[in-house]
mmCIF file of C-alpha atoms and ligand atoms in Angstrom:
data_model
loop_
_atom_site.group_PDB
_atom_site.id
_atom_site.type_symbol
_atom_site.label_atom_id
_atom_site.label_comp_id
_atom_site.label_asym_id
_atom_site.label_seq_id
_atom_site.Cartn_x
_atom_site.Cartn_y
_atom_site.Cartn_z
ATOM 1 C CA ASP A 57 -19.272 -13.910 -20.038
ATOM 2 C CA ASN A 58 -19.568 -10.262 -19.115
ATOM 3 C CA PRO A 59 -23.275 -9.372 -19.463
ATOM 4 C CA TYR A 60 -22.379 -5.703 -19.991
ATOM 5 C CA PRO A 61 -19.456 -5.780 -22.353
ATOM 6 C CA THR A 62 -17.791 -2.448 -22.977
ATOM 7 C CA ASP A 63 -15.756 -3.555 -25.969
ATOM 8 C CA ILE A 64 -18.328 -4.402 -28.625
ATOM 9 C CA ARG A 65 -16.837 -5.928 -31.741
ATOM 10 C CA GLU A 66 -18.621 -5.052 -34.941
ATOM 11 C CA TYR A 67 -18.219 -6.658 -38.338
ATOM 12 C CA LEU A 68 -19.661 -5.762 -41.707
ATOM 13 C CA TYR A 69 -19.733 -8.454 -44.362
ATOM 14 C CA LYS A 70 -20.821 -8.366 -47.963
ATOM 15 C CA VAL A 71 -22.513 -11.604 -48.981
ATOM 16 C CA LEU A 72 -23.655 -12.343 -52.542
ATOM 17 C CA VAL A 73 -26.780 -14.249 -53.533
ATOM 18 C CA ILE A 74 -26.531 -15.496 -57.112
ATOM 19 C CA GLY A 75 -28.087 -18.075 -59.430
ATOM 20 C CA ASP A 76 -30.401 -18.351 -62.418
ATOM 21 C CA LEU A 77 -33.548 -16.351 -63.075
ATOM 22 C CA GLY A 78 -36.470 -17.015 -60.756
ATOM 23 C CA THR A 79 -34.705 -19.549 -58.516
ATOM 24 C CA GLY A 80 -35.811 -17.680 -55.382
ATOM 25 C CA LYS A 81 -32.854 -15.441 -54.473
ATOM 26 C CA THR A 82 -34.995 -12.437 -53.565
ATOM 27 C CA SER A 83 -37.508 -14.644 -51.741
ATOM 28 C CA ILE A 84 -34.770 -16.256 -49.652
ATOM 29 C CA ILE A 85 -33.409 -12.861 -48.665
ATOM 30 C CA LYS A 86 -36.877 -11.508 -47.826
ATOM 31 C CA ARG A 87 -37.566 -14.559 -45.703
ATOM 32 C CA TYR A 88 -34.222 -14.275 -43.933
ATOM 33 C CA VAL A 89 -34.325 -10.526 -43.301
ATOM 34 C CA HIS A 90 -38.049 -9.735 -42.914
ATOM 35 C CA ASN A 91 -39.592 -13.186 -42.435
ATOM 36 C CA ILE A 92 -42.053 -12.641 -45.290
ATOM 37 C CA PHE A 93 -42.906 -14.555 -48.467
ATOM 38 C CA SER A 94 -44.910 -13.639 -51.540
ATOM 39 C CA THR A 95 -45.883 -15.713 -54.566
ATOM 40 C CA ASN A 96 -45.741 -12.581 -56.737
ATOM 41 C CA TYR A 97 -42.706 -12.642 -58.982
ATOM 42 C CA LYS A 98 -40.951 -9.363 -59.626
ATOM 43 C CA SER A 99 -37.659 -10.079 -61.338
ATOM 44 C CA THR A 100 -34.720 -8.181 -59.841
ATOM 45 C CA ILE A 101 -33.278 -5.427 -62.027
ATOM 46 C CA GLY A 102 -29.504 -5.248 -61.674
ATOM 47 C CA VAL A 103 -29.012 -5.587 -57.939
ATOM 48 C CA ASP A 104 -30.925 -5.053 -54.683
ATOM 49 C CA PHE A 105 -29.621 -4.765 -51.157
ATOM 50 C CA ALA A 106 -30.729 -5.917 -47.757
ATOM 51 C CA LEU A 107 -29.102 -5.570 -44.374
ATOM 52 C CA LYS A 108 -29.401 -8.015 -41.510
ATOM 53 C CA VAL A 109 -27.975 -7.187 -38.102
ATOM 54 C CA ILE A 110 -27.115 -10.129 -35.899
ATOM 55 C CA GLN A 111 -26.154 -10.172 -32.250
ATOM 56 C CA TRP A 112 -23.658 -12.958 -32.740
ATOM 57 C CA SER A 113 -22.529 -13.097 -29.125
ATOM 58 C CA PRO A 114 -22.798 -10.730 -26.143
ATOM 59 C CA ASP A 115 -19.876 -8.686 -27.420
ATOM 60 C CA THR A 116 -20.087 -9.247 -31.175
ATOM 61 C CA VAL A 117 -22.462 -7.675 -33.684
ATOM 62 C CA ILE A 118 -22.429 -8.736 -37.323
ATOM 63 C CA ARG A 119 -23.979 -6.719 -40.122
ATOM 64 C CA ILE A 120 -24.560 -8.735 -43.247
ATOM 65 C CA GLN A 121 -25.080 -6.756 -46.386
ATOM 66 C CA LEU A 122 -26.842 -9.088 -48.795
ATOM 67 C CA TRP A 123 -26.391 -8.369 -52.489
ATOM 68 C CA ASP A 124 -29.389 -9.746 -54.326
ATOM 69 C CA ILE A 125 -28.105 -10.116 -57.871
ATOM 70 C CA ALA A 126 -30.418 -10.341 -60.869
ATOM 71 C CA GLY A 127 -30.429 -13.718 -62.573
ATOM 72 C CA GLN A 128 -31.256 -12.186 -65.948
ATOM 73 C CA GLU A 129 -28.578 -12.766 -68.552
ATOM 74 C CA LYS A 130 -28.590 -9.142 -69.648
ATOM 75 C CA PHE A 131 -27.040 -8.121 -66.321
ATOM 76 C CA SER A 132 -24.271 -10.737 -66.385
ATOM 77 C CA GLY A 133 -21.732 -8.239 -67.697
ATOM 78 C CA LEU A 134 -21.966 -6.396 -64.385
ATOM 79 C CA THR A 135 -21.065 -9.248 -62.061
ATOM 80 C CA ARG A 136 -17.426 -8.200 -61.707
ATOM 81 C CA VAL A 137 -18.573 -4.894 -60.223
ATOM 82 C CA TYR A 138 -21.201 -6.539 -57.990
ATOM 83 C CA TYR A 139 -18.842 -9.214 -56.650
ATOM 84 C CA LYS A 140 -16.155 -6.771 -55.526
ATOM 85 C CA GLU A 141 -15.113 -7.227 -51.882
ATOM 86 C CA ALA A 142 -17.655 -9.938 -51.134
ATOM 87 C CA VAL A 143 -16.533 -12.350 -48.408
ATOM 88 C CA ALA A 144 -19.036 -15.143 -49.047
ATOM 89 C CA ALA A 145 -21.828 -16.237 -51.380
ATOM 90 C CA LEU A 146 -24.961 -18.305 -51.671
ATOM 91 C CA VAL A 147 -25.645 -19.923 -55.041
ATOM 92 C CA VAL A 148 -29.324 -20.751 -55.521
ATOM 93 C CA TYR A 149 -31.014 -23.158 -57.924
ATOM 94 C CA ASP A 150 -34.625 -24.295 -58.296
ATOM 95 C CA VAL A 151 -35.139 -28.031 -57.653
ATOM 96 C CA THR A 152 -38.096 -28.073 -60.077
ATOM 97 C CA ARG A 153 -35.980 -26.803 -63.001
ATOM 98 C CA PRO A 154 -32.891 -28.951 -63.787
ATOM 99 C CA LYS A 155 -31.535 -26.272 -66.115
ATOM 100 C CA THR A 156 -30.972 -24.016 -63.113
ATOM 101 C CA PHE A 157 -28.863 -26.763 -61.514
ATOM 102 C CA GLU A 158 -26.882 -27.223 -64.724
ATOM 103 C CA ALA A 159 -26.045 -23.520 -64.521
ATOM 104 C CA VAL A 160 -24.601 -23.776 -60.993
ATOM 105 C CA PRO A 161 -20.984 -24.548 -62.050
ATOM 106 C CA LYS A 162 -21.116 -21.560 -64.383
ATOM 107 C CA TRP A 163 -22.119 -19.258 -61.511
ATOM 108 C CA LYS A 164 -19.421 -20.761 -59.311
ATOM 109 C CA SER A 165 -16.647 -20.308 -61.856
ATOM 110 C CA ASP A 166 -17.826 -16.777 -62.659
ATOM 111 C CA LEU A 167 -17.538 -16.053 -58.946
ATOM 112 C CA ASP A 168 -14.111 -17.652 -58.480
ATOM 113 C CA SER A 169 -12.683 -15.859 -61.500
ATOM 114 C CA LYS A 170 -13.817 -12.443 -60.261
ATOM 115 C CA VAL A 171 -13.525 -12.388 -56.483
ATOM 116 C CA SER A 172 -11.296 -13.901 -53.810
ATOM 117 C CA LEU A 173 -10.393 -13.319 -50.172
ATOM 118 C CA PRO A 174 -7.581 -10.872 -49.396
ATOM 119 C CA GLY A 175 -5.212 -13.859 -49.039
ATOM 120 C CA GLY A 176 -6.169 -15.094 -52.502
ATOM 121 C CA GLU A 177 -8.268 -18.102 -51.457
ATOM 122 C CA PRO A 178 -11.743 -18.518 -52.974
ATOM 123 C CA ILE A 179 -14.563 -17.039 -50.882
ATOM 124 C CA PRO A 180 -16.719 -19.555 -48.949
ATOM 125 C CA VAL A 181 -19.787 -20.575 -50.956
ATOM 126 C CA VAL A 182 -22.873 -22.559 -49.989
ATOM 127 C CA LEU A 183 -25.319 -24.132 -52.459
ATOM 128 C CA LEU A 184 -29.079 -23.773 -51.880
ATOM 129 C CA ALA A 185 -31.440 -26.267 -53.528
ATOM 130 C CA ASN A 186 -34.528 -24.082 -53.257
ATOM 131 C CA LYS A 187 -38.299 -24.698 -53.566
ATOM 132 C CA ILE A 188 -38.129 -28.124 -51.939
ATOM 133 C CA ASP A 189 -41.758 -27.569 -50.911
ATOM 134 C CA LEU A 190 -42.630 -28.156 -54.596
ATOM 135 C CA GLN A 191 -40.785 -31.446 -54.803
ATOM 136 C CA GLU A 192 -43.065 -34.375 -55.435
ATOM 137 C CA GLN A 193 -43.757 -36.724 -52.562
ATOM 138 C CA GLY A 194 -41.252 -39.554 -52.608
ATOM 139 C CA SER A 195 -38.739 -37.892 -54.880
ATOM 140 C CA SER A 196 -35.926 -36.208 -53.039
ATOM 141 C CA LEU A 197 -32.396 -35.081 -53.677
ATOM 142 C CA ASP A 198 -29.760 -37.794 -53.492
ATOM 143 C CA THR A 199 -27.622 -36.745 -50.556
ATOM 144 C CA GLU A 200 -24.547 -38.605 -51.792
ATOM 145 C CA ASP A 201 -24.779 -37.105 -55.283
ATOM 146 C CA MET A 202 -25.217 -33.635 -53.864
ATOM 147 C CA ASP A 203 -22.289 -34.028 -51.456
ATOM 148 C CA LYS A 204 -20.124 -35.215 -54.346
ATOM 149 C CA PHE A 205 -21.245 -32.308 -56.526
ATOM 150 C CA CYS A 206 -20.321 -29.864 -53.761
ATOM 151 C CA GLN A 207 -16.909 -31.432 -53.292
ATOM 152 C CA GLU A 208 -16.172 -31.369 -57.011
ATOM 153 C CA ASN A 209 -17.370 -27.819 -57.514
ATOM 154 C CA GLY A 210 -15.906 -26.179 -54.430
ATOM 155 C CA PHE A 211 -19.041 -25.658 -52.354
ATOM 156 C CA LEU A 212 -18.588 -25.983 -48.584
ATOM 157 C CA LYS A 213 -22.030 -27.483 -48.148
ATOM 158 C CA TRP A 214 -25.546 -27.629 -49.598
ATOM 159 C CA PHE A 215 -28.968 -27.136 -48.037
ATOM 160 C CA GLY A 216 -32.425 -28.012 -49.352
ATOM 161 C CA THR A 217 -34.384 -24.824 -48.728
ATOM 162 C CA SER A 218 -37.857 -23.363 -49.046
ATOM 163 C CA ALA A 219 -38.433 -19.632 -48.833
ATOM 164 C CA LYS A 220 -42.150 -20.428 -48.814
ATOM 165 C CA ASP A 221 -42.051 -22.789 -45.816
ATOM 166 C CA ASN A 222 -39.087 -21.098 -44.157
ATOM 167 C CA LYS A 223 -37.007 -24.251 -44.336
ATOM 168 C CA ASN A 224 -33.238 -24.314 -43.731
ATOM 169 C CA ILE A 225 -32.597 -20.682 -44.652
ATOM 170 C CA GLU A 226 -31.573 -19.648 -41.149
ATOM 171 C CA ASP A 227 -29.399 -22.775 -40.867
ATOM 172 C CA ALA A 228 -27.645 -22.120 -44.170
ATOM 173 C CA ALA A 229 -26.958 -18.496 -43.262
ATOM 174 C CA ARG A 230 -25.660 -19.474 -39.845
ATOM 175 C CA PHE A 231 -23.349 -22.072 -41.378
ATOM 176 C CA LEU A 232 -21.947 -19.494 -43.790
ATOM 177 C CA LEU A 233 -21.457 -16.959 -40.976
ATOM 178 C CA GLU A 234 -19.609 -19.547 -38.887
ATOM 179 C CA GLU A 235 -17.297 -20.021 -41.862
ATOM 180 C CA ILE A 236 -16.743 -16.296 -42.251
ATOM 181 C CA MET A 237 -16.087 -15.823 -38.527
ATOM 182 C CA SER A 238 -13.690 -18.772 -38.418
ATOM 183 C CA ARG A 239 -11.511 -16.882 -40.887
ATOM 184 C CA GLU A 240 -11.348 -13.735 -38.688
HETATM 185 P P1 GTP B 586 -34.606 -12.961 -60.410
HETATM 186 O O1 GTP B 586 -34.551 -11.718 -59.569
HETATM 187 O O2 GTP B 586 -35.425 -12.772 -61.652
HETATM 188 O O3 GTP B 586 -33.243 -13.496 -60.735
HETATM 189 O O4 GTP B 586 -35.385 -14.117 -59.565
HETATM 190 P P2 GTP B 586 -35.144 -14.571 -58.050
HETATM 191 O O5 GTP B 586 -34.116 -15.634 -58.018
HETATM 192 O O6 GTP B 586 -34.925 -13.397 -57.162
HETATM 193 O O7 GTP B 586 -36.534 -15.282 -57.704
HETATM 194 P P3 GTP B 586 -37.721 -14.735 -56.768
HETATM 195 O O8 GTP B 586 -37.293 -14.756 -55.335
HETATM 196 O O9 GTP B 586 -38.229 -13.472 -57.310
HETATM 197 O O10 GTP B 586 -38.783 -15.911 -56.925
HETATM 198 C C1 GTP B 586 -39.320 -16.295 -58.168
HETATM 199 C C2 GTP B 586 -40.652 -16.978 -57.964
HETATM 200 O O11 GTP B 586 -40.467 -18.196 -57.238
HETATM 201 C C3 GTP B 586 -41.645 -16.143 -57.148
HETATM 202 O O12 GTP B 586 -42.930 -16.325 -57.678
HETATM 203 C C4 GTP B 586 -41.568 -16.753 -55.759
HETATM 204 O O13 GTP B 586 -42.771 -16.628 -55.042
HETATM 205 C C5 GTP B 586 -41.262 -18.211 -56.066
HETATM 206 N N1 GTP B 586 -40.491 -18.874 -54.988
HETATM 207 C C6 GTP B 586 -39.322 -18.480 -54.463
HETATM 208 N N2 GTP B 586 -38.907 -19.325 -53.508
HETATM 209 C C7 GTP B 586 -39.850 -20.282 -53.416
HETATM 210 C C8 GTP B 586 -39.996 -21.460 -52.611
HETATM 211 O O14 GTP B 586 -39.171 -21.823 -51.763
HETATM 212 N N3 GTP B 586 -41.111 -22.230 -52.837
HETATM 213 C C9 GTP B 586 -42.047 -21.884 -53.761
HETATM 214 N N4 GTP B 586 -43.102 -22.696 -53.887
HETATM 215 N N5 GTP B 586 -41.940 -20.805 -54.535
HETATM 216 C C10 GTP B 586 -40.859 -20.013 -54.369
HETATM 217 MG MG1 MG B 587 -34.656 -11.431 -57.558
#
């Protein structure tokens, strides 16, 4: 309630963004951090980083270090190194390419086998069904099926997102941050 707090609390969190090639990981991060979108595709080599600073409350600042991990198979041997000390993750698939959805459990189990919270619990993970702007009129994701998939595969929640139309990305990030902060 103090408008001029003297004790500012600061947090730094490492958050991973993973999923198959070309699903939109980099685009989601660019939209979230810089509010930009490009149709040009430049596949990520290894890993990229982005930092977002959030005034969470009058006395709390959160720095999110986003690790934008390459989807290319040839970098998969490095995930153990990339995942180290992450506190949360977003797993992204492309709603126009079912194969990228089929790969989601693989990404999730890779994650769970290589990183956990200091107490040993799995890190909180949210599933992003990206490129919903490309979904044909009338066809949409079955909410019940998706909820069930999340429950069975250990995702806290899923969001249908579009980096192009700036849909649900802020909401998904906020949800994940709430989860992280609730564990503090
Ligand atoms: P890798 O780094 O190779 O693993 O790919 P990535 O997951 O980072 O994908 P990237 O963000 O580079 O996007 C791949 C292509 O999909 C680009 O051409 C983007 O413009 C396009 N794209 C990403 N998100 C969306 C979206 O929400 N809607 C549409 N229509 N296109 C998108
Ligand atoms: Mg990328």
